[in-house]
PDB file of C-alpha atoms in Angstrom:
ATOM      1  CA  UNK L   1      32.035  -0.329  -5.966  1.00 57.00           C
ATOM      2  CA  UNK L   2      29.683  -0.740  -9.019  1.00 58.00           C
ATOM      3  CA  UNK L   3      27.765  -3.851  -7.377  1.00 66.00           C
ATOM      4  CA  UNK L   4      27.415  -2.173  -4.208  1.00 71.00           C
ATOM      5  CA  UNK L   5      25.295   0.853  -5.906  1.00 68.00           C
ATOM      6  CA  UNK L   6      23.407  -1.561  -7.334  1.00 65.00           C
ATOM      7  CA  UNK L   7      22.688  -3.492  -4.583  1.00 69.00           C
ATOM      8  CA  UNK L   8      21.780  -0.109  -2.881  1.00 72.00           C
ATOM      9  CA  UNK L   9      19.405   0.659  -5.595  1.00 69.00           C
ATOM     10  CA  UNK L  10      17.771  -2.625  -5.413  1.00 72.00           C
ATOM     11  CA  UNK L  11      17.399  -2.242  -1.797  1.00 78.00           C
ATOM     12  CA  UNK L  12      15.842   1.520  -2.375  1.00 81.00           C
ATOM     13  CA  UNK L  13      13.853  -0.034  -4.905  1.00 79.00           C
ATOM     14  CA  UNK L  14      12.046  -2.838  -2.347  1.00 81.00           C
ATOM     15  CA  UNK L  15      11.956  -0.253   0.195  1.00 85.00           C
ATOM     16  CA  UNK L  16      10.168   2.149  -1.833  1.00 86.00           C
ATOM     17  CA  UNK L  17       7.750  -0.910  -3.531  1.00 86.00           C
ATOM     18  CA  UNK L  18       6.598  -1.848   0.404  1.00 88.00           C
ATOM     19  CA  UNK L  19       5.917   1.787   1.523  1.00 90.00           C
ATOM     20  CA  UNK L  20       3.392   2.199  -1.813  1.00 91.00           C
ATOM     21  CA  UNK L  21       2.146  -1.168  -1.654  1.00 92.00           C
ATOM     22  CA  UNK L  22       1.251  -0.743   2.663  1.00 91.00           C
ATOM     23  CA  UNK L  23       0.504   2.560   2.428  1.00 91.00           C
ATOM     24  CA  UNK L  24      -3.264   2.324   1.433  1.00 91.00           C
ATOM     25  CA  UNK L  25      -3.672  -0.375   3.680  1.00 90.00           C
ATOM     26  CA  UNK L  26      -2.035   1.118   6.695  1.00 89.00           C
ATOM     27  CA  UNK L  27      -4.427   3.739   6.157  1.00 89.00           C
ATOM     28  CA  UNK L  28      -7.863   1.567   6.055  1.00 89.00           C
ATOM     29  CA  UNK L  29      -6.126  -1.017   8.850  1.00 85.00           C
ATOM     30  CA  UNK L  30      -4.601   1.571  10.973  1.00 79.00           C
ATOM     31  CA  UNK L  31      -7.362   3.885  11.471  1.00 81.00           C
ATOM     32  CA  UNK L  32     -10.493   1.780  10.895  1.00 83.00           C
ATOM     33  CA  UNK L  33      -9.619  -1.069  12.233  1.00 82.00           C
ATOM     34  CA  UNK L  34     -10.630  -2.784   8.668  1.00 86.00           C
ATOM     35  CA  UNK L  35      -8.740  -6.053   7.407  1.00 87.00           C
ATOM     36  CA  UNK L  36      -9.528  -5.266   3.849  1.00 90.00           C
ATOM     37  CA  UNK L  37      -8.187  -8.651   2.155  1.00 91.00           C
ATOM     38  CA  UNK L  38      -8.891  -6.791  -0.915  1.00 93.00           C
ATOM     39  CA  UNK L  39      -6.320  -4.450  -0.797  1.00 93.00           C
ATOM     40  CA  UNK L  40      -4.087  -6.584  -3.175  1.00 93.00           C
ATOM     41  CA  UNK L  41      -7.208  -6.232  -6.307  1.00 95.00           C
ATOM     42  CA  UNK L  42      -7.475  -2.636  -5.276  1.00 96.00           C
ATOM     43  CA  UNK L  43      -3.579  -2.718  -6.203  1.00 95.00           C
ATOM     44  CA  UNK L  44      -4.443  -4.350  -9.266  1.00 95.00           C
ATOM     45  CA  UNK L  45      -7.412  -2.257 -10.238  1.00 95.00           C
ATOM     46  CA  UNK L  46      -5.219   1.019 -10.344  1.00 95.00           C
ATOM     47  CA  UNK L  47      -2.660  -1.176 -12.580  1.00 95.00           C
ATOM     48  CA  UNK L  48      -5.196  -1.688 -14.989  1.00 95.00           C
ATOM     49  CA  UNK L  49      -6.940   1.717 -15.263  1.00 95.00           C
ATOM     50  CA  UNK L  50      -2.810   2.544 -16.169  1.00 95.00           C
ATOM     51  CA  UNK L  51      -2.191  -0.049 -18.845  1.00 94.00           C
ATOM     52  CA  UNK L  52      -6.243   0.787 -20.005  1.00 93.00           C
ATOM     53  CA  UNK L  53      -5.616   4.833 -19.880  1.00 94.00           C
ATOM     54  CA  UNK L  54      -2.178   4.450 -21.274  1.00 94.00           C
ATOM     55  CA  UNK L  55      -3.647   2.149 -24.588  1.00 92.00           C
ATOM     56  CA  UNK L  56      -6.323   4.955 -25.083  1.00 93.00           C
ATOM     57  CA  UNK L  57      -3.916   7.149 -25.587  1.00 91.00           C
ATOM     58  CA  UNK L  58      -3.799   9.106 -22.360  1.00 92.00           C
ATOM     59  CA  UNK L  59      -0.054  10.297 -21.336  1.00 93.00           C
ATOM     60  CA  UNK L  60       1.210   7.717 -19.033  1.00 92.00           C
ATOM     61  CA  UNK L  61       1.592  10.391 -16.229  1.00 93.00           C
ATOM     62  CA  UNK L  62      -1.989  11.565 -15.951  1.00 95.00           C
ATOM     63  CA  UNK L  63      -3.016   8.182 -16.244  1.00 94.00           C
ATOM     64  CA  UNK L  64      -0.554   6.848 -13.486  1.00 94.00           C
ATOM     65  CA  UNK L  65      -0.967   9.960 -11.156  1.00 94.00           C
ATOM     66  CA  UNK L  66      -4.316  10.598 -11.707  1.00 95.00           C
ATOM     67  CA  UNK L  67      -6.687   8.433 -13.002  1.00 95.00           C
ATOM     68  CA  UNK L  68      -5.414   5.391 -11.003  1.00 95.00           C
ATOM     69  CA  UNK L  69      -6.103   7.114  -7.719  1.00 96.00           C
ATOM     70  CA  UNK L  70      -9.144   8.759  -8.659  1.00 97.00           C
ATOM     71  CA  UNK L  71     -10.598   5.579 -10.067  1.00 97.00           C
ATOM     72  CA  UNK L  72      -9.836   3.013  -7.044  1.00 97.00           C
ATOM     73  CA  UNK L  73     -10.625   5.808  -5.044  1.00 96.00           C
ATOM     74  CA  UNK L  74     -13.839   5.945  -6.024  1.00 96.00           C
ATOM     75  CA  UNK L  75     -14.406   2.283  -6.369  1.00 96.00           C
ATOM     76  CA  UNK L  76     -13.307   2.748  -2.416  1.00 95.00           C
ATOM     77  CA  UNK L  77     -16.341   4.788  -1.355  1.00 95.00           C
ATOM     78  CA  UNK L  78     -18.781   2.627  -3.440  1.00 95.00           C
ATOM     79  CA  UNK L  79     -17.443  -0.590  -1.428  1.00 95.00           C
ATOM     80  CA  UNK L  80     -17.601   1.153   2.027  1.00 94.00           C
ATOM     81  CA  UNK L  81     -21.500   2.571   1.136  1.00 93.00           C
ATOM     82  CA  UNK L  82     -22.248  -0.680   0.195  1.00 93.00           C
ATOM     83  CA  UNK L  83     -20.479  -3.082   1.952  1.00 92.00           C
ATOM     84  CA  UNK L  84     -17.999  -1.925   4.575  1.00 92.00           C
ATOM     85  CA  UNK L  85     -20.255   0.356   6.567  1.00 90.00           C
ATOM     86  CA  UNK L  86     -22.278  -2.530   7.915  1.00 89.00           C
ATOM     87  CA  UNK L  87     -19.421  -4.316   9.286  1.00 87.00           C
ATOM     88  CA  UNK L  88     -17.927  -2.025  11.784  1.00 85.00           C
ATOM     89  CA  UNK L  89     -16.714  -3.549  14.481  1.00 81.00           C
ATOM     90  CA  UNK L  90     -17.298  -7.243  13.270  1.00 85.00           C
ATOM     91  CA  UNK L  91     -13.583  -8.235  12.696  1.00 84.00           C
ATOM     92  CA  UNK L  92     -14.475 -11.690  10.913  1.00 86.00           C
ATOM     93  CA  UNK L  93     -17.441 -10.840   9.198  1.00 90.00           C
ATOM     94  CA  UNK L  94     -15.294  -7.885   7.288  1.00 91.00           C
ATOM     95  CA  UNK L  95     -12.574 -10.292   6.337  1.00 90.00           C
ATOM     96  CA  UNK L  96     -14.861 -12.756   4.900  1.00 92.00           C
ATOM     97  CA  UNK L  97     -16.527  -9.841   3.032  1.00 93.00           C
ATOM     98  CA  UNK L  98     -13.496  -8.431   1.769  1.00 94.00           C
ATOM     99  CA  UNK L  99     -11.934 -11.636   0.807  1.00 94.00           C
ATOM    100  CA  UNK L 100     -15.472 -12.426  -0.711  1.00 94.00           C
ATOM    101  CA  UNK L 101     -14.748  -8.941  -2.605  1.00 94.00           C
ATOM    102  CA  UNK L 102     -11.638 -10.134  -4.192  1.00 95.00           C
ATOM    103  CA  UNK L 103     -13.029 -13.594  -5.685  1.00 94.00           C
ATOM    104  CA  UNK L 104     -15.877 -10.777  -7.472  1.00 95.00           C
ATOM    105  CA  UNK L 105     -12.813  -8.387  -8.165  1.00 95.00           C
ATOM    106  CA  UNK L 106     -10.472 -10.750  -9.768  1.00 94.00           C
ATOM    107  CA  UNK L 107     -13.281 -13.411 -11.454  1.00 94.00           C
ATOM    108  CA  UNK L 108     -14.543  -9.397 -13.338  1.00 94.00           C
ATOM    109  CA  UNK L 109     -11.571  -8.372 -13.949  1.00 94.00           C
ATOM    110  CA  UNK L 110     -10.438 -11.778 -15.997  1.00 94.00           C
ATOM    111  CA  UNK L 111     -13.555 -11.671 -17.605  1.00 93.00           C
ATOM    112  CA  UNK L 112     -13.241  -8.456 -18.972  1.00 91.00           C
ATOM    113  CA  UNK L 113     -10.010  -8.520 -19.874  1.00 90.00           C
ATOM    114  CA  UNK L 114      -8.624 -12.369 -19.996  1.00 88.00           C
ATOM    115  CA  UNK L 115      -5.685 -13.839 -17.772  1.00 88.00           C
ATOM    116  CA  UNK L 116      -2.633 -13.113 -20.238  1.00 87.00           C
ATOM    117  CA  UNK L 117      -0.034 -10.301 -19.071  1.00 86.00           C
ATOM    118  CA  UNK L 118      -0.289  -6.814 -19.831  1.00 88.00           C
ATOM    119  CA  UNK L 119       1.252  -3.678 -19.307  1.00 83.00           C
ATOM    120  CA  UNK L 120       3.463  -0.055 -20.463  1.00 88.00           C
ATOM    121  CA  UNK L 121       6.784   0.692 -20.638  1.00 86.00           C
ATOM    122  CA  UNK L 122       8.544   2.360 -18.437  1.00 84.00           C
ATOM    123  CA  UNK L 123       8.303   6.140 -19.380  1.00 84.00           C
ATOM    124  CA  UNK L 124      11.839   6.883 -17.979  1.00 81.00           C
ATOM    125  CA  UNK L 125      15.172   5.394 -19.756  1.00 74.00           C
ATOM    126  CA  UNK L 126      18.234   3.489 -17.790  1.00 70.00           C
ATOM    127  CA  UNK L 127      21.012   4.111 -16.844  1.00 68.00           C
ATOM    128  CA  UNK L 128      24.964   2.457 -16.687  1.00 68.00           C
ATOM    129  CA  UNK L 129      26.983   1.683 -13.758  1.00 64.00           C
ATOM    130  CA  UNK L 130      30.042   0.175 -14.571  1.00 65.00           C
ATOM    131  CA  UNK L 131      28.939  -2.979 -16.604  1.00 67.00           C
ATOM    132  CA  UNK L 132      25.854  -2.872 -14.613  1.00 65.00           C
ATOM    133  CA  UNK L 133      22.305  -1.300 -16.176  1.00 69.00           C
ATOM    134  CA  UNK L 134      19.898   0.036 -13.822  1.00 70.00           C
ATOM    135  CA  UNK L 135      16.704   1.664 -14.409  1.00 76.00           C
ATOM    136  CA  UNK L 136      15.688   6.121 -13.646  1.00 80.00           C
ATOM    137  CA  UNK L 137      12.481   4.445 -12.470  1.00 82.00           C
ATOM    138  CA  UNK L 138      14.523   3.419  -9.162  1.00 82.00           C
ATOM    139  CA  UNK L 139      14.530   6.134  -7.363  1.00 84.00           C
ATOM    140  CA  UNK L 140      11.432   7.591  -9.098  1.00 89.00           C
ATOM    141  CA  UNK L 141       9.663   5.523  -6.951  1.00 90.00           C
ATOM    142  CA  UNK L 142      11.501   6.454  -4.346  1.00 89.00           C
ATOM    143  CA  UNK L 143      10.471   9.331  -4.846  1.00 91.00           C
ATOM    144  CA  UNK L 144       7.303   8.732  -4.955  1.00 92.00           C
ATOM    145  CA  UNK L 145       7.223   6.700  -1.665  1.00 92.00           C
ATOM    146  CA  UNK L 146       8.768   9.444  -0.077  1.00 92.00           C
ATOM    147  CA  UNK L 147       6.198  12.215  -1.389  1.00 93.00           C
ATOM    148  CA  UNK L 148       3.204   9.659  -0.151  1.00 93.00           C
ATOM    149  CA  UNK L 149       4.466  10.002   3.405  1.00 92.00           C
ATOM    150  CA  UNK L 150       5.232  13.665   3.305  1.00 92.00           C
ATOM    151  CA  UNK L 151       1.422  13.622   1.980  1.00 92.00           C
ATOM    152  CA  UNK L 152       0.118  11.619   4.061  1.00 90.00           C
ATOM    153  CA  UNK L 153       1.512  13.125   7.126  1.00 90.00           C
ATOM    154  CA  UNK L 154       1.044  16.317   6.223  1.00 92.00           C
ATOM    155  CA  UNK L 155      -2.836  15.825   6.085  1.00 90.00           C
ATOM    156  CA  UNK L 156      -3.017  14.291   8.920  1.00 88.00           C
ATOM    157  CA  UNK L 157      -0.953  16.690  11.062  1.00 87.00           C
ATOM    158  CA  UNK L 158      -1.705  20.220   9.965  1.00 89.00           C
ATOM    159  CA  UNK L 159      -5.010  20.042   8.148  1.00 90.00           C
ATOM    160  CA  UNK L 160      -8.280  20.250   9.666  1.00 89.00           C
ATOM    161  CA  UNK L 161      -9.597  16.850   7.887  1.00 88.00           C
ATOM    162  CA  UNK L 162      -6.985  14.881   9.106  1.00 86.00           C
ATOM    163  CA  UNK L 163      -7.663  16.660  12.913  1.00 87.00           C
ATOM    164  CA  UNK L 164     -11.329  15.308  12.486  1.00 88.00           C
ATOM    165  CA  UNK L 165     -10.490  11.989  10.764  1.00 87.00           C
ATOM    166  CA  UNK L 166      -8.268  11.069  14.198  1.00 85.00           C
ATOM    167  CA  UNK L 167     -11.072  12.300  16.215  1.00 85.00           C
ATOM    168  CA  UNK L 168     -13.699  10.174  14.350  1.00 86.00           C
ATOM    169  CA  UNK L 169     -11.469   7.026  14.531  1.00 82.00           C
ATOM    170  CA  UNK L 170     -10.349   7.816  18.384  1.00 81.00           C
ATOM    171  CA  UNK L 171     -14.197   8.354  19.718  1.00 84.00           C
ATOM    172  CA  UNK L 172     -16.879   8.518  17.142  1.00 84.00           C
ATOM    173  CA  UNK L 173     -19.250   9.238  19.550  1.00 84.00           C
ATOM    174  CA  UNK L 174     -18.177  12.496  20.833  1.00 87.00           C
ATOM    175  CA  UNK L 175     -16.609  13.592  17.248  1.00 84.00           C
ATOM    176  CA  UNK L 176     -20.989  12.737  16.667  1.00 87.00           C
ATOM    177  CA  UNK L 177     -21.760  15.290  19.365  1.00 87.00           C
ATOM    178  CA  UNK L 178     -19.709  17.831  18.155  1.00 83.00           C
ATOM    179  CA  UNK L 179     -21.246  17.458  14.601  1.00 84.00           C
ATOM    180  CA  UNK L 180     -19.218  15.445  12.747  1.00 87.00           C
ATOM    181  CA  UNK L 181     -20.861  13.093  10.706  1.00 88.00           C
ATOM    182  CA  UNK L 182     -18.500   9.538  11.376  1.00 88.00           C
ATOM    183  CA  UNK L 183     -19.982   7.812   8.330  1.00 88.00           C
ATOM    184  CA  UNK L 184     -18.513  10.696   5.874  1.00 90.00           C
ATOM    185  CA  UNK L 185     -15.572  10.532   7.409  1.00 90.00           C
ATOM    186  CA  UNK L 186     -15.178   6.460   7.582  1.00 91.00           C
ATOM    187  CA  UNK L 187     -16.090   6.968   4.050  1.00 93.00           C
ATOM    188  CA  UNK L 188     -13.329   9.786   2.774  1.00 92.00           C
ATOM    189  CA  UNK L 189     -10.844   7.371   4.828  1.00 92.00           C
ATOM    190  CA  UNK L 190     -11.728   4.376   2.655  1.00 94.00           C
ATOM    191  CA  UNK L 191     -11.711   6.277  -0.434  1.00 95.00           C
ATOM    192  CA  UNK L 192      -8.901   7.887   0.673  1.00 94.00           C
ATOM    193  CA  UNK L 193      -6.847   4.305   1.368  1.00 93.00           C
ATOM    194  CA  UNK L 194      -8.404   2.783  -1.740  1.00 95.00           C
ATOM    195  CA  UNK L 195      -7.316   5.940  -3.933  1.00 96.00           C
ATOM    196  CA  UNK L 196      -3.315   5.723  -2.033  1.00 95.00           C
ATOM    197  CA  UNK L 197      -3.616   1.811  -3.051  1.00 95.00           C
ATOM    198  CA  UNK L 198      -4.505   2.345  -6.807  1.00 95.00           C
ATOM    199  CA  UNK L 199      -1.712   5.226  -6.628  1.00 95.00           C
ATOM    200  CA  UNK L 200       0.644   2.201  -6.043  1.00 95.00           C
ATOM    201  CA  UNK L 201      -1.038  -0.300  -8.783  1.00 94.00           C
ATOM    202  CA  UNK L 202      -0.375   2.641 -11.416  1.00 94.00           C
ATOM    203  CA  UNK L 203       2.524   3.054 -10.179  1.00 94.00           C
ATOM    204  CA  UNK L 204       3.974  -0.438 -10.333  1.00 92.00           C
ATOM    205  CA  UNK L 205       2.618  -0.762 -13.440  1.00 91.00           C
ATOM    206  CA  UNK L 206       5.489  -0.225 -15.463  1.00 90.00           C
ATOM    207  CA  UNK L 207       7.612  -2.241 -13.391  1.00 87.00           C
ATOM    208  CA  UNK L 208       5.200  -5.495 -12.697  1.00 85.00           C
ATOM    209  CA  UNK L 209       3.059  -7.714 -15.133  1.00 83.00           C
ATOM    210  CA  UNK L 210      -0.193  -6.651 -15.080  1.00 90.00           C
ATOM    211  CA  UNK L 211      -2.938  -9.439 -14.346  1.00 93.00           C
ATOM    212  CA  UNK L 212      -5.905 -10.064 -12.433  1.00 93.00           C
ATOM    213  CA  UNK L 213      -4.496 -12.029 -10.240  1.00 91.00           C
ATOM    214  CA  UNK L 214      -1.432  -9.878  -9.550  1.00 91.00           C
ATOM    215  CA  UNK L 215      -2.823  -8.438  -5.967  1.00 90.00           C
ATOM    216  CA  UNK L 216      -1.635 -11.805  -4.574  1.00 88.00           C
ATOM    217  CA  UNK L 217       1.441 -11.121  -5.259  1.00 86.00           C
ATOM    218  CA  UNK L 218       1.674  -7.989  -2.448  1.00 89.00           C
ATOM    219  CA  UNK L 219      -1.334  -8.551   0.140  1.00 90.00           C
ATOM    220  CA  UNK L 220       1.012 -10.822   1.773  1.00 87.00           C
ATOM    221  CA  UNK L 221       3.564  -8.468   1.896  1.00 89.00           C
ATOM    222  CA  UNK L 222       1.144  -5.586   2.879  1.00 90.00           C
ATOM    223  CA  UNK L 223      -0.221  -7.347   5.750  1.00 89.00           C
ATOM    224  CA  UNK L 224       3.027  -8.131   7.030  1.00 90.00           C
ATOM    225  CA  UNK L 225       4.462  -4.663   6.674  1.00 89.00           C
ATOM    226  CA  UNK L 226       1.880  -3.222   8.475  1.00 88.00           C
ATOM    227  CA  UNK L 227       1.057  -5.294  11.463  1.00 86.00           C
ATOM    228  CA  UNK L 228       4.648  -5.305  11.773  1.00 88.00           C
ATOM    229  CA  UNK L 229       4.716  -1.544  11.896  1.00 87.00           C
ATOM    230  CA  UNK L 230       2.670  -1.566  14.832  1.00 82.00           C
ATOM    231  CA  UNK L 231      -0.330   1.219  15.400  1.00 77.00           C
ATOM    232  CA  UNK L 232       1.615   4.066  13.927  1.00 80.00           C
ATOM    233  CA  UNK L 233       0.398   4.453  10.562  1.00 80.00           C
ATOM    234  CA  UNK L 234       3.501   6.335   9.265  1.00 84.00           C
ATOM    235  CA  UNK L 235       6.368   5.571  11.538  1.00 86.00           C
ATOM    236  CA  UNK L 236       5.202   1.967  11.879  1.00 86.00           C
ATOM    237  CA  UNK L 237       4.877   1.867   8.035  1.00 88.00           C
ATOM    238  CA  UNK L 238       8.554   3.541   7.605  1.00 89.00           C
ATOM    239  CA  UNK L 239      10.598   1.233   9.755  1.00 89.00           C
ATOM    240  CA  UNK L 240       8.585  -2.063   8.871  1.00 89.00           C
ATOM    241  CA  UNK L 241       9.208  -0.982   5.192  1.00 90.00           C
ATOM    242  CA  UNK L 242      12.961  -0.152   5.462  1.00 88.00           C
ATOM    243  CA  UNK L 243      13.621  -2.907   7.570  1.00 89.00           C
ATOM    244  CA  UNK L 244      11.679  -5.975   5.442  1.00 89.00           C
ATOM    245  CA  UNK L 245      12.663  -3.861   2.314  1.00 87.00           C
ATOM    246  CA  UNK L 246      16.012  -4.267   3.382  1.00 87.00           C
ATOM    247  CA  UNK L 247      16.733  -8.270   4.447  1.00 88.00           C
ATOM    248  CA  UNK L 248      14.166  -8.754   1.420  1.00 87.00           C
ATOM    249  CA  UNK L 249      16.376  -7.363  -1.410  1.00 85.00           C
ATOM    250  CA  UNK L 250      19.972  -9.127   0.224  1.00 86.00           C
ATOM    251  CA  UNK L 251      18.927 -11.878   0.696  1.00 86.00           C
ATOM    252  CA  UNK L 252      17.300 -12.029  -2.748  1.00 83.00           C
ATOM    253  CA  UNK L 253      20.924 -10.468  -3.784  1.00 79.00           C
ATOM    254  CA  UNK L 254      22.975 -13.409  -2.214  1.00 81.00           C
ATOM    255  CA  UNK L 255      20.754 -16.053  -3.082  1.00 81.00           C
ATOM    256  CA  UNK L 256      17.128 -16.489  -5.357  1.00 82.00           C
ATOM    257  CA  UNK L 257      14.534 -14.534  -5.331  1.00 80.00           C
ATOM    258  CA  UNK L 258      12.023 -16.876  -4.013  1.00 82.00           C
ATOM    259  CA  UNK L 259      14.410 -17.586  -0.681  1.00 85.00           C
ATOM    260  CA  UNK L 260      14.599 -13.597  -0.337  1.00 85.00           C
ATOM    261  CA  UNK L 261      11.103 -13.565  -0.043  1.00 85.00           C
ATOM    262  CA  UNK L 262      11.228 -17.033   2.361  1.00 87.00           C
ATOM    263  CA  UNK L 263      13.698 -15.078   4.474  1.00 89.00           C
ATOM    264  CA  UNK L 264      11.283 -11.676   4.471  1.00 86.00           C
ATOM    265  CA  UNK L 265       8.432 -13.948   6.155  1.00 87.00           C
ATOM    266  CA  UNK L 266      10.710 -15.566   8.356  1.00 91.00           C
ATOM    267  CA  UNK L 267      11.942 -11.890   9.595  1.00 90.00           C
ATOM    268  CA  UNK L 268       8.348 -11.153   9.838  1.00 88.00           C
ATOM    269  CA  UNK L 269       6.992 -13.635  11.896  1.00 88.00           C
ATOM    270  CA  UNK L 270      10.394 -13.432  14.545  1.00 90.00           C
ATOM    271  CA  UNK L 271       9.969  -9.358  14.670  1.00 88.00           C
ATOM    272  CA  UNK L 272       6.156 -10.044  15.453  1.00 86.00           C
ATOM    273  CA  UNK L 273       7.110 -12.638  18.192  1.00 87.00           C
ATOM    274  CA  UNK L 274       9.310 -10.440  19.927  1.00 88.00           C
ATOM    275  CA  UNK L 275       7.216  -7.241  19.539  1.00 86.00           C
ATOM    276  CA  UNK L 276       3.728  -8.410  19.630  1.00 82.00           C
ATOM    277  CA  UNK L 277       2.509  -4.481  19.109  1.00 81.00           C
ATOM    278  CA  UNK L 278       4.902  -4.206  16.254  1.00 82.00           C
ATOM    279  CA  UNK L 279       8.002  -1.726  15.709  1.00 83.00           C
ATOM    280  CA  UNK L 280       6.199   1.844  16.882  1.00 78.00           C
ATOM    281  CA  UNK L 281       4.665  -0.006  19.582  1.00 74.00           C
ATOM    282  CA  UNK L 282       7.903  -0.642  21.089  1.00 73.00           C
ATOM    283  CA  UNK L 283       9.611   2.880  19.999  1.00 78.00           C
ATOM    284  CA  UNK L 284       7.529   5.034  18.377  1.00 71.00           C
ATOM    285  CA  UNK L 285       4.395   5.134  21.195  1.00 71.00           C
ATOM    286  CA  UNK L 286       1.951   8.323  20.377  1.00 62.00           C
ATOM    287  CA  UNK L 287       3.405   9.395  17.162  1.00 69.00           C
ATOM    288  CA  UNK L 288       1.068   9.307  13.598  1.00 68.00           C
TER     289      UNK L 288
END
């Protein structure tokens, strides 16, 4: 009984890290059309304005909650005004930039601040089950993941940006017509991603060593979670997320680590065969 609620933490645990490491990205990818193969440095980006915040002496919260966002965020709408808005619609020309993006990203970044590990503690304490320890952080970011949908959704549902951002992304051209200014909106949607994806760096800050090259670890894992998904940007992201989340965590459970993420691509690439438009292109048509 003890291992099992382990095992179910662990599996809460992946679920919730693939939801706030895809989320951004589903965003920017889903809506824009935009494969932004920097998504893993924005990751890291937000991870280091933590650990950076956090040794200045700012409360770990603020600088997790706030400061990670707002900081990637912004470093979002500076890379679409300067880069991203002359690559719409140019599929290969915006992955070379982007990818181009992360060499710059990473090469500052380990400049700046060298290539040895940093990072904060975690500011919640563990707990015991049975003989087996477990962290509060768990379902903290559970948590978390769950409040990012909710967010997420919410916005895009009920409020009157998210009505226009649809608009914009659906027909630009008539959203033009009726006023709406599509590069301000492609713009807030960047930032927007970008700000969702340094969320998730401060956020797995705690939890993950902090180096420049530590996007690598999840853009992989992003990609795969979203195109997987399908075109629905939350239920896509949901089901993708609990599904890899899932065979990720047991398999890793029943054998190695580095097998239970062997076995995640391998689910990845079979889903993707048999539903070429991903999981909410198969069940979830017309839904956010």
């Amino acid at each position: 009984m003890d291992i099992a609620i382990i095992v179910g933490l662990d599996v809460i645990s992946g679920i919730a890290s693939l939801v706030l490491i895809s989320a951004g990205l589903a965003v920017i990818f889903g809506m824009m059309k935009i494969i932004n193969l920097a998504h893993g440095e924005f990751l890291m980006l937000g991870a280091y304005a933590t650990v950076l915040s956090v040794s200045a002496g700012v409360n770990i919260w603020l600088a997790m909650l706030v400061i990670a966002p707002v900081f990637v965020g912004l470093v979002g709408v500076i890379v679409e005004r300067c880069l991203i808005q002359f690559l719409y619609g140019r599929l290969v020309d915006t992955m070379l930039a982007t990818w181009g993006l992360s060499l710059v990203i990473v090469g500052g970044t380990t400049m700046l601040f060298g290539n040895t590990i940093v990072g904060v503690a975690s500011p919640l304490g563990g707990f015991s089950v049975g003989e087996y320890q477990s962290s509060l952080y768990t379902p903290f970011l559970a948590v978390m993941a769950i409040l990012v949908m909710t967010g997420v959704w919410a916005v895009m549902r009920y409020t009157r940006a998210g009505l226009i951002a649809r608009a914009v992304m659906q027909n630009p051209d008539m959203a033009a017509t009726l006023g709406v200014n599509p590069a301000r909106v492609y713009m807030a949607t960047f930032g927007a991603g970008a700000a969702i994806s340094g969320l998730a760096g401060g956020l797995l800050a705690p939890v993950a060593g902090v180096v420049p090259t530590m996007g690598a670890a999840y853009i992989a894992k992003a990609f795969i979670t979203v195109v997987g998904g399908g075109t629905s940007i939350l239920w896509g992201l949901i089901t993708a997320s609990g599904l890899f989340g899932f065979i990720n965590q047991i398999a890793a459970f029943f054998t190695t680590p580095v097998f239970g993420e062997v076995i995640l691509f391998i689910a990845a690439v079979v889903l993707i065969r048999m539903l070429p438009t991903g999981i909410s292109g198969k069940f979830f048509k017309g839904r956010l």
